[in-house]
PDB file of C-alpha atoms and ligand atoms in Angstrom:
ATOM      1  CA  UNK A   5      -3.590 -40.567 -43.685  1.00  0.00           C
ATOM      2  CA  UNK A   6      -3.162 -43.689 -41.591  1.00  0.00           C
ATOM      3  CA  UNK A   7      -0.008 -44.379 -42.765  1.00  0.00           C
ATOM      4  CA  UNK A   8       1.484 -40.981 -41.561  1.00  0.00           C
ATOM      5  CA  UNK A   9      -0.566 -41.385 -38.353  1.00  0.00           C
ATOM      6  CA  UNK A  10       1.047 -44.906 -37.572  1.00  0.00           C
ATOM      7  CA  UNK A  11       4.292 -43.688 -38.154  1.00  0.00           C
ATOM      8  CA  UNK A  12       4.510 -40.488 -36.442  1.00  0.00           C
ATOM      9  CA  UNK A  13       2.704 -42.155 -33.324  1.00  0.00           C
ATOM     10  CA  UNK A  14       5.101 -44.977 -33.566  1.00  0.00           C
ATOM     11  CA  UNK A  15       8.230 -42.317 -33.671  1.00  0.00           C
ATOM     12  CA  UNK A  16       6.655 -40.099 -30.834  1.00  0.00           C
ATOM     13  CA  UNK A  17       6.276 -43.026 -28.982  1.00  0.00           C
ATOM     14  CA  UNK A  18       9.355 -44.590 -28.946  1.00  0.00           C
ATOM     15  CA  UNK A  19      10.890 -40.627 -28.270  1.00  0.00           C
ATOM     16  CA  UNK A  20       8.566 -40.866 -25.121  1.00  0.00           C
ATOM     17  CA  UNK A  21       5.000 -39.439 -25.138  1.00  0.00           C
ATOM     18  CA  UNK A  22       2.215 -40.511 -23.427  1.00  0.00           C
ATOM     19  CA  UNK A  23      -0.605 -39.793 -25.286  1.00  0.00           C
ATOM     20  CA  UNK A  24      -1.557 -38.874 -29.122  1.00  0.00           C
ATOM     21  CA  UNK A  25      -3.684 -35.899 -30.457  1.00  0.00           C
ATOM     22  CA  UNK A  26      -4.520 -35.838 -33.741  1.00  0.00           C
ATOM     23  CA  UNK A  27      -7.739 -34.074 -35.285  1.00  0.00           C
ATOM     24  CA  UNK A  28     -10.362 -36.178 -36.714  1.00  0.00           C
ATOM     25  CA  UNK A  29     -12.475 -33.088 -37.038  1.00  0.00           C
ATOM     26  CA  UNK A  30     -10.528 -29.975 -37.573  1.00  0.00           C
ATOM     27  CA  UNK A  31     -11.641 -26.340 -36.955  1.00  0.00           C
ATOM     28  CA  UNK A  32     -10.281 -24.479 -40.092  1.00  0.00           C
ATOM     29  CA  UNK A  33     -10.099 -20.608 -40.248  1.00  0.00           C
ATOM     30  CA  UNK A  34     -11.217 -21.419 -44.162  1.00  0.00           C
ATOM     31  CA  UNK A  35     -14.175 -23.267 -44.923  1.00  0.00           C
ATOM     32  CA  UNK A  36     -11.871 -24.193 -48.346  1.00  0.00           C
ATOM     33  CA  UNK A  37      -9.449 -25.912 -46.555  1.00  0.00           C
ATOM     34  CA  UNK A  38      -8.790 -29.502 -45.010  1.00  0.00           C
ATOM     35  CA  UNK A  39     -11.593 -30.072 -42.765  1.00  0.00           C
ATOM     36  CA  UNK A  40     -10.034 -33.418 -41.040  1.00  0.00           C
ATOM     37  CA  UNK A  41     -11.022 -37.315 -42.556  1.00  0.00           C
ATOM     38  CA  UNK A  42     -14.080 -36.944 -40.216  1.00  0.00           C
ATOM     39  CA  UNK A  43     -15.076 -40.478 -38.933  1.00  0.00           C
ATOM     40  CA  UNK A  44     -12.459 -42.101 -40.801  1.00  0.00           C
ATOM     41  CA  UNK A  45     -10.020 -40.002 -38.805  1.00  0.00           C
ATOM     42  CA  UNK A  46     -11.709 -41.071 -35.620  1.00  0.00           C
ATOM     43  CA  UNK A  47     -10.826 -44.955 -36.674  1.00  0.00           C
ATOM     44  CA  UNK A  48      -7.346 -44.451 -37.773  1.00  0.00           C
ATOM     45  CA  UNK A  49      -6.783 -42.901 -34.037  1.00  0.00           C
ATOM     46  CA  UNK A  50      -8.444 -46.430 -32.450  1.00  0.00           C
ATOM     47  CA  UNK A  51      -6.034 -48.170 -34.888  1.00  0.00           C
ATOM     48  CA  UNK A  52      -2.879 -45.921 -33.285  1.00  0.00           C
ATOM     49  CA  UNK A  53      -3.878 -47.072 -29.833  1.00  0.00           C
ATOM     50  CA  UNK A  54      -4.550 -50.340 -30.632  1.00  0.00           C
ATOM     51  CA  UNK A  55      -0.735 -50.771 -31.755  1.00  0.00           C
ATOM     52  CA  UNK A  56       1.160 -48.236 -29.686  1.00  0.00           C
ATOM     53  CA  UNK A  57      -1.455 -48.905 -26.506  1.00  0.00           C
ATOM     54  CA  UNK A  58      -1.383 -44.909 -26.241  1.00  0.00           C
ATOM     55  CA  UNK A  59      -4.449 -43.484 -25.085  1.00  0.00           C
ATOM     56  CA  UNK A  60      -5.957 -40.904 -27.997  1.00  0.00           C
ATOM     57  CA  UNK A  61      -6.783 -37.460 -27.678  1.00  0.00           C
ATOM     58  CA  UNK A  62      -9.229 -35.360 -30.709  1.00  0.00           C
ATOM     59  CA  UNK A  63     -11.374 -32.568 -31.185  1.00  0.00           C
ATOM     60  CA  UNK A  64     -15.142 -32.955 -30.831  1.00  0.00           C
ATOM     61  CA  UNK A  65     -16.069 -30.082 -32.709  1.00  0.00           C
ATOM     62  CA  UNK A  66     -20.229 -29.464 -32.373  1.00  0.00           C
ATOM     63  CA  UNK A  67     -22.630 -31.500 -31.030  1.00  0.00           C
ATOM     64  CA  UNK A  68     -22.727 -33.490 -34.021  1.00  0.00           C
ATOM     65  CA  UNK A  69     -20.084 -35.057 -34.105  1.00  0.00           C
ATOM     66  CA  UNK A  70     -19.402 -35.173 -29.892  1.00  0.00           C
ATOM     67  CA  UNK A  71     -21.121 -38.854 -29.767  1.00  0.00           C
ATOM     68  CA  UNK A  72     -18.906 -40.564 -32.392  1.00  0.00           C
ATOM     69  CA  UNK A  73     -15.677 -38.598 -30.660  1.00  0.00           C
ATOM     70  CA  UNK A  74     -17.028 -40.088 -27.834  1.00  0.00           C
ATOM     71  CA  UNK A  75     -17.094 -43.174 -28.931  1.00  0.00           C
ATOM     72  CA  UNK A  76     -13.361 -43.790 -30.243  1.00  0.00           C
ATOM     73  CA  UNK A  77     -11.467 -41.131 -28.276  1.00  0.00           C
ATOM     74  CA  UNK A  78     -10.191 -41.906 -24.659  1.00  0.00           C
ATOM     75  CA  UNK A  79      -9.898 -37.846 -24.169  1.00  0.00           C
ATOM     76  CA  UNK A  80     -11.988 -34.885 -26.026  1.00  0.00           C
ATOM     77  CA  UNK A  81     -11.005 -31.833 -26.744  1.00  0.00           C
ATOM     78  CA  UNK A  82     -12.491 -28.583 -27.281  1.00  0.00           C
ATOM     79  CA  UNK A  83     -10.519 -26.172 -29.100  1.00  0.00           C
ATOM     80  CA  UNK A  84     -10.150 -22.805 -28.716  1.00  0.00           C
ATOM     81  CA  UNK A  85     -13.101 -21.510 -30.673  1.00  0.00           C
ATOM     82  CA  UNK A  86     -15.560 -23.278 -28.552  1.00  0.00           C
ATOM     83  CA  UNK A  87     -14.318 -22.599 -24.875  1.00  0.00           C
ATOM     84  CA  UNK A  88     -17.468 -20.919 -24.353  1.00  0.00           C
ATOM     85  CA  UNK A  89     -19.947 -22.776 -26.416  1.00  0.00           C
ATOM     86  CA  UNK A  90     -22.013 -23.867 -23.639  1.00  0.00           C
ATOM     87  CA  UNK A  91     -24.458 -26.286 -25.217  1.00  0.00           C
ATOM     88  CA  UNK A  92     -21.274 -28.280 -26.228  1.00  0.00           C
ATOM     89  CA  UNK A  93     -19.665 -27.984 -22.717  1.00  0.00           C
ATOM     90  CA  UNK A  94     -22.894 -29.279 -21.372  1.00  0.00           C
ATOM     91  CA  UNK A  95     -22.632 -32.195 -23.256  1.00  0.00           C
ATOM     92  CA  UNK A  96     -18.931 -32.755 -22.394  1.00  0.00           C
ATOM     93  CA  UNK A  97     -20.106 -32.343 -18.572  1.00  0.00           C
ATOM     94  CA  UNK A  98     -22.191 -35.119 -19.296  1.00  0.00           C
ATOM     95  CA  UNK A  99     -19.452 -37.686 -20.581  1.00  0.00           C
ATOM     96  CA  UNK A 100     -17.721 -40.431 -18.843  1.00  0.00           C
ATOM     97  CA  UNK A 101     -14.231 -39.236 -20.643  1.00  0.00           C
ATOM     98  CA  UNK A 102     -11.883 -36.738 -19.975  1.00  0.00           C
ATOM     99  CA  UNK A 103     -12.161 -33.030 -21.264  1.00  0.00           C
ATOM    100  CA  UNK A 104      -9.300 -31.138 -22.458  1.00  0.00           C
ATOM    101  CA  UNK A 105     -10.119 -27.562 -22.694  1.00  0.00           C
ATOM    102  CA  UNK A 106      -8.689 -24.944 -24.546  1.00  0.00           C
ATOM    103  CA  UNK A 107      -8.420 -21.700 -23.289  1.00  0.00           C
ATOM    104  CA  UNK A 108      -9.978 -19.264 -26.001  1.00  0.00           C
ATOM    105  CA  UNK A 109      -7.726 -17.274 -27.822  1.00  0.00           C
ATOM    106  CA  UNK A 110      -9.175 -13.934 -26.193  1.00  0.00           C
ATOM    107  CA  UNK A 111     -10.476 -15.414 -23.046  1.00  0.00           C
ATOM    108  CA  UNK A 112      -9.351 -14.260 -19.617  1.00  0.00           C
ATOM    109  CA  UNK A 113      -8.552 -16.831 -16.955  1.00  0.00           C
ATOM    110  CA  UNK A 114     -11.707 -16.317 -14.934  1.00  0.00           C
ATOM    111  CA  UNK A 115     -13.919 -16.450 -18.372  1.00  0.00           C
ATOM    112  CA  UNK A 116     -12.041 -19.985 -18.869  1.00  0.00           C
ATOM    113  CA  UNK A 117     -12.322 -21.566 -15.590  1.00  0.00           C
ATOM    114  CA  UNK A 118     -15.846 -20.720 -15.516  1.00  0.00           C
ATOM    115  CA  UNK A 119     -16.358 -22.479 -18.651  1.00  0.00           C
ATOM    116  CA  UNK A 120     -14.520 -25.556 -17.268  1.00  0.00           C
ATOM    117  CA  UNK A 121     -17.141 -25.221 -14.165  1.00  0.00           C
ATOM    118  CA  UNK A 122     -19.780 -25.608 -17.224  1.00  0.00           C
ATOM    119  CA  UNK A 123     -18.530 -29.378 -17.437  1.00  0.00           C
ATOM    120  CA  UNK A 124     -17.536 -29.929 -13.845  1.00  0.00           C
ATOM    121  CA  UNK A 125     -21.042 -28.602 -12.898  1.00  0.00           C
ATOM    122  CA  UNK A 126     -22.878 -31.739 -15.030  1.00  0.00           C
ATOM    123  CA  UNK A 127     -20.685 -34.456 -13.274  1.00  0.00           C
ATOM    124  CA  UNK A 128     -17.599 -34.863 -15.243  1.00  0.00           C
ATOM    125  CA  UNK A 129     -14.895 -33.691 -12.665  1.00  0.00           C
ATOM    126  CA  UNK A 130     -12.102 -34.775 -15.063  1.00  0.00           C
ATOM    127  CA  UNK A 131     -11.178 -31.415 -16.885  1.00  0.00           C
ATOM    128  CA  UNK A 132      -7.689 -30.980 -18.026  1.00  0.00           C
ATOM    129  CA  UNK A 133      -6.979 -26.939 -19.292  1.00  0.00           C
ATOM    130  CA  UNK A 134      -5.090 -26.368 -22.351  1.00  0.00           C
ATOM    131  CA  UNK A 135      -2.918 -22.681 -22.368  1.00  0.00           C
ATOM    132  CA  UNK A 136      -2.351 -22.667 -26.351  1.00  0.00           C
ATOM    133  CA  UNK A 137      -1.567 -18.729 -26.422  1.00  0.00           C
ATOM    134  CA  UNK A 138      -3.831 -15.835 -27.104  1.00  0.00           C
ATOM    135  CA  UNK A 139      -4.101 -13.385 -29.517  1.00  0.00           C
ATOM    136  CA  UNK A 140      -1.966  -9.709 -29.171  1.00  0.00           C
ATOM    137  CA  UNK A 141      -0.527  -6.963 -31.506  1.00  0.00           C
ATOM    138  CA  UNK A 142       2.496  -9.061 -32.675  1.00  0.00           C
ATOM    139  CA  UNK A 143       3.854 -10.844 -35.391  1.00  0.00           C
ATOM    140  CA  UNK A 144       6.723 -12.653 -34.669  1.00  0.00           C
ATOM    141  CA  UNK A 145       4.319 -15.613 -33.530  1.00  0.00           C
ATOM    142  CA  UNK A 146       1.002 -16.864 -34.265  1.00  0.00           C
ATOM    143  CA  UNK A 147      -0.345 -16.290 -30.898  1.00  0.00           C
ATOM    144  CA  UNK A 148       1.448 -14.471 -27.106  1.00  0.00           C
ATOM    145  CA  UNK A 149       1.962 -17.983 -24.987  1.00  0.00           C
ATOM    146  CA  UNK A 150       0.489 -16.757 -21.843  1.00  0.00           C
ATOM    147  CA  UNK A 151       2.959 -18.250 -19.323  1.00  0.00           C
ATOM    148  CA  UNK A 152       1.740 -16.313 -16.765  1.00  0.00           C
ATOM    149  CA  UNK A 153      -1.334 -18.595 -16.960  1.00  0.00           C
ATOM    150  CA  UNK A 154       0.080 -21.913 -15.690  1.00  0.00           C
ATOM    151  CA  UNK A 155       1.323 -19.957 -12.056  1.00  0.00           C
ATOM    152  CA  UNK A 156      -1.757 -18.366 -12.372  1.00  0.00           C
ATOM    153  CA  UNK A 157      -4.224 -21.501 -12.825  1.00  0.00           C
ATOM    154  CA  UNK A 158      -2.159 -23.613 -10.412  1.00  0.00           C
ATOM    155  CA  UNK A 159      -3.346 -21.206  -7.750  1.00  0.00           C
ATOM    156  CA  UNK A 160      -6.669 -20.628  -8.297  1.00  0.00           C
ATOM    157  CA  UNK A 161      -8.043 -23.813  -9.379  1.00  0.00           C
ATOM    158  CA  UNK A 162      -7.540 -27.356  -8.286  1.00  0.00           C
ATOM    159  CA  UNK A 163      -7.795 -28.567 -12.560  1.00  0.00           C
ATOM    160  CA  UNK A 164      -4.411 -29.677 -14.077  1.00  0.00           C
ATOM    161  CA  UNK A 165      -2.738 -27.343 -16.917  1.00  0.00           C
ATOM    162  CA  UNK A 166      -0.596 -28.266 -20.245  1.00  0.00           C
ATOM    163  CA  UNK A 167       0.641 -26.421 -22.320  1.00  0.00           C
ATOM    164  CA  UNK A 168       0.272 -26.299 -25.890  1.00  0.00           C
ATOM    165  CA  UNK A 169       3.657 -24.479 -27.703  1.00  0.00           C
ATOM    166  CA  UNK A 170       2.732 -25.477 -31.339  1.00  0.00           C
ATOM    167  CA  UNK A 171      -0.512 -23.190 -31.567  1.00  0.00           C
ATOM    168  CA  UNK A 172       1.146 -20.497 -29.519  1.00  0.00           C
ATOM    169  CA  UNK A 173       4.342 -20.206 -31.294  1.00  0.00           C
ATOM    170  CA  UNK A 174       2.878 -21.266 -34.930  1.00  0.00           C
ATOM    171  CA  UNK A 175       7.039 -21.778 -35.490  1.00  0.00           C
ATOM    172  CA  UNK A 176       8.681 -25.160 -35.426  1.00  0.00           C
ATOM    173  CA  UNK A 177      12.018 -22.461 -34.392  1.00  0.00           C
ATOM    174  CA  UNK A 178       9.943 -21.441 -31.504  1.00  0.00           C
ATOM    175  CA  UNK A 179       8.019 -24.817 -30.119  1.00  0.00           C
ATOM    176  CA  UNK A 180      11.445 -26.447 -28.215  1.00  0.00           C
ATOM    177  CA  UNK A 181      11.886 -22.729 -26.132  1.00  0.00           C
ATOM    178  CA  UNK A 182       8.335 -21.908 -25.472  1.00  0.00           C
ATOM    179  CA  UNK A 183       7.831 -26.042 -24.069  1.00  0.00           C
ATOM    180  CA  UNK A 184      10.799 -25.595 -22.037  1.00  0.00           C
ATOM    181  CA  UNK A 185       9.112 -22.208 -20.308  1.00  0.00           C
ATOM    182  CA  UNK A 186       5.889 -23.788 -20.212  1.00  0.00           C
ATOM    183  CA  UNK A 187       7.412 -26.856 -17.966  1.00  0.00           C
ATOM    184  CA  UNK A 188      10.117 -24.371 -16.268  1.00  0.00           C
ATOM    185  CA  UNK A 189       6.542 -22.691 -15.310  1.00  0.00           C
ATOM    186  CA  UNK A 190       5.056 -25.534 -13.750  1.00  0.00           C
ATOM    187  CA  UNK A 191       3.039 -27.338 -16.283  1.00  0.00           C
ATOM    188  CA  UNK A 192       1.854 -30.352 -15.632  1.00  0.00           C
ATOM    189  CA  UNK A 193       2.451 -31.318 -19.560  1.00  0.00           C
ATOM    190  CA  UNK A 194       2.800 -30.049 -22.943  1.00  0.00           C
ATOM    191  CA  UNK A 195       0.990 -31.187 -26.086  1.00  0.00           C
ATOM    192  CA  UNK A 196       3.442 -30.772 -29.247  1.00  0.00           C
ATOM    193  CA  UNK A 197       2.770 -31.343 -32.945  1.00  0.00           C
ATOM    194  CA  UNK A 198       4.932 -33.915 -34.658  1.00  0.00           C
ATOM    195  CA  UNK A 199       5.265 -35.135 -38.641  1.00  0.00           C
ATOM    196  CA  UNK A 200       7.960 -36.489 -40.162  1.00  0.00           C
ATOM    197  CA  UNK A 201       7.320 -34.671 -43.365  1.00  0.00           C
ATOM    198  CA  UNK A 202       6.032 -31.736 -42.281  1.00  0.00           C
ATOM    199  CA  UNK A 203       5.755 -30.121 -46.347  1.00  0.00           C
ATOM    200  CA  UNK A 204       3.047 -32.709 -46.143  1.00  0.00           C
ATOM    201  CA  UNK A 205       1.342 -31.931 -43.787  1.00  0.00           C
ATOM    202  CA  UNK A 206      -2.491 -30.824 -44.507  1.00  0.00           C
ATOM    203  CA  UNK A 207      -2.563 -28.458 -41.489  1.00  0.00           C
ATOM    204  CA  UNK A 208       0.021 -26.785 -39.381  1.00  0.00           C
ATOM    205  CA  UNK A 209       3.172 -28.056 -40.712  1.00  0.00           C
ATOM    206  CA  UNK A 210       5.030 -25.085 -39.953  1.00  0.00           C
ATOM    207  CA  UNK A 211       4.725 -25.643 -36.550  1.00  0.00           C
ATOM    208  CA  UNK A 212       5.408 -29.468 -36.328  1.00  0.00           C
ATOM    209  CA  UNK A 213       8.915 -30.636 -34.826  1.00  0.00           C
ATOM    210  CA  UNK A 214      10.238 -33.172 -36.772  1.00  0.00           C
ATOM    211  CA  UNK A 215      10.352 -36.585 -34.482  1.00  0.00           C
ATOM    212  CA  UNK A 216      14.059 -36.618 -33.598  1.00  0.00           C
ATOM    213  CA  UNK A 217      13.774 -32.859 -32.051  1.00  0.00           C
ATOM    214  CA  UNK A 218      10.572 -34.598 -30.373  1.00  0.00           C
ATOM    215  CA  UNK A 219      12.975 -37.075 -28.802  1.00  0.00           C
ATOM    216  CA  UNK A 220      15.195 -34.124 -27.822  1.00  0.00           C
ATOM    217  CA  UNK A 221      12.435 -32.084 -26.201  1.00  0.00           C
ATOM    218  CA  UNK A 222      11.257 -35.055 -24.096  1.00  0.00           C
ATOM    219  CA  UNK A 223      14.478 -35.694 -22.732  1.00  0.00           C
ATOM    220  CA  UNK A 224      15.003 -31.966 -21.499  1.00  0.00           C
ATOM    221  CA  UNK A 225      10.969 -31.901 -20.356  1.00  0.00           C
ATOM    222  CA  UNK A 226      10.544 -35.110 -18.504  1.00  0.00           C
TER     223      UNK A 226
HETATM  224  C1  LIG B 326      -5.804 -28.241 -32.113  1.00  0.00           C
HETATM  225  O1  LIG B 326      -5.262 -28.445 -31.012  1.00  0.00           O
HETATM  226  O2  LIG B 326      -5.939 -29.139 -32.947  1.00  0.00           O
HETATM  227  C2  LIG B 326      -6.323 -26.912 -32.417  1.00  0.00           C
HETATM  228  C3  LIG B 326      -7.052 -26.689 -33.502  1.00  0.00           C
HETATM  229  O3  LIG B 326      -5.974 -25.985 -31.528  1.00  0.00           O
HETATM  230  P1  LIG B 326      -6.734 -24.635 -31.088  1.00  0.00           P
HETATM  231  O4  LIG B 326      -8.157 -25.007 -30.803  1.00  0.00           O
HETATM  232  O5  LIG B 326      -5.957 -24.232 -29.875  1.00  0.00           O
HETATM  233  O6  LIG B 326      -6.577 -23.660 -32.227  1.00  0.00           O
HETATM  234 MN1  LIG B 327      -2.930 -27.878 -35.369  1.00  0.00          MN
END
């Protein structure tokens, strides 16, 4: 809601980040559950950067809805299940904003750099890459953060990489470690999930840190 928005971006703020995701638009594993507030989503993230003056991050999930994400976001993302959807990286090539791209959750490197050249190859040179884990045999986490990425992509391309720890570890226990590799490993940033009542949360509460272990990360990160 726009209440919980306003006062986890005003916490997160204050605790030091720089920027706010939140999904307007949300790609759900089940069509049955919370599909995001839609455009009423996208306002309530103009209203948190009109009154923390942090830039806002979201999801432009198909081409649908990329014009309206276009229109209120200051940064779009493509998630994971669309790194190679290349009628929608088209379009992102062919925005004035900033891209953050998501490496797919069974993508190799090469497969996802090429898919960033989909968007650098229509104009828009600003592509940031998201590592946000990929999938393997195991269970202890929701997906294997693929640290070896960030040494990896810092080599071969020229495109900044963060690091997502949320989606990777799918554990609020594991979020704090795995941001703390993903910085030790030269990232140039990590995106974290926050809520201050996570039990509330209508996605991924599991894996949100509550705001004061925010505060705690950012001082050992920055
Ligand atoms: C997200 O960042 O909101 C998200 C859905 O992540 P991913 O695409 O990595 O699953
Ligand atoms: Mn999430």
């Amino acid at each position: 809601s726009e209440m919980q928005a306003l006062t986890i971006a005003e916490k997160v703020h204050k605790g030091g980040a720089q920027i706010f995701r939140g999904g307007a638009f949300k790609p759900r594993t089940s069509p049955y559950a919370f599909q995001g507030l839609g455009e009423e989503g996208l306002k309530i993230l103009a209203k948190v950067r009109d009154e923390t003056g942090m830039p806002v991050v979201t999801e432009a999930l198909d081409l649908d809805n990329f014009d309206a994400v276009e229109y209120y976001a200051d940064i779009i993302q493509i998630g994971t299940r669309n790194m190679q959807n290349f009628s929608l990286l088209r379009r992102a090539g062919r925005s004035g904003k900033p891209i953050v791209l998501k490496r797919g959750m069974a993508a190799t490197i090469d497969e996802w750099v090429m898919a960033a050249e989909y968007i650098l190859a229509e104009g828009n040179d600003r592509v940031i890459l998201c590592e946000r884990g990929v999938l393997t045999f195991v269970h202890h986490s929701r997906n294997t953060l693929d640290i070896s990425a960030v040494p990896y992509v810092r080599h071969e391309s020229h495109l900044p990489i963060i690091v997502d720890p949320s989606h990777a570890g799918g554990r609020r226990d594991q979020v704090i470690p795995l941001s703390r590799a993903a910085i030790a490993g030269g990232a140039h940033g990590i995106m974290v999930e926050v809520h201050h009542k996570p039990e509330q949360a209508a996605s991924d509460g599991a894996q949100s840190l509550y705001p004061e272990q925010f505060e705690k990360l950012y001082l050992q990160v920055a």
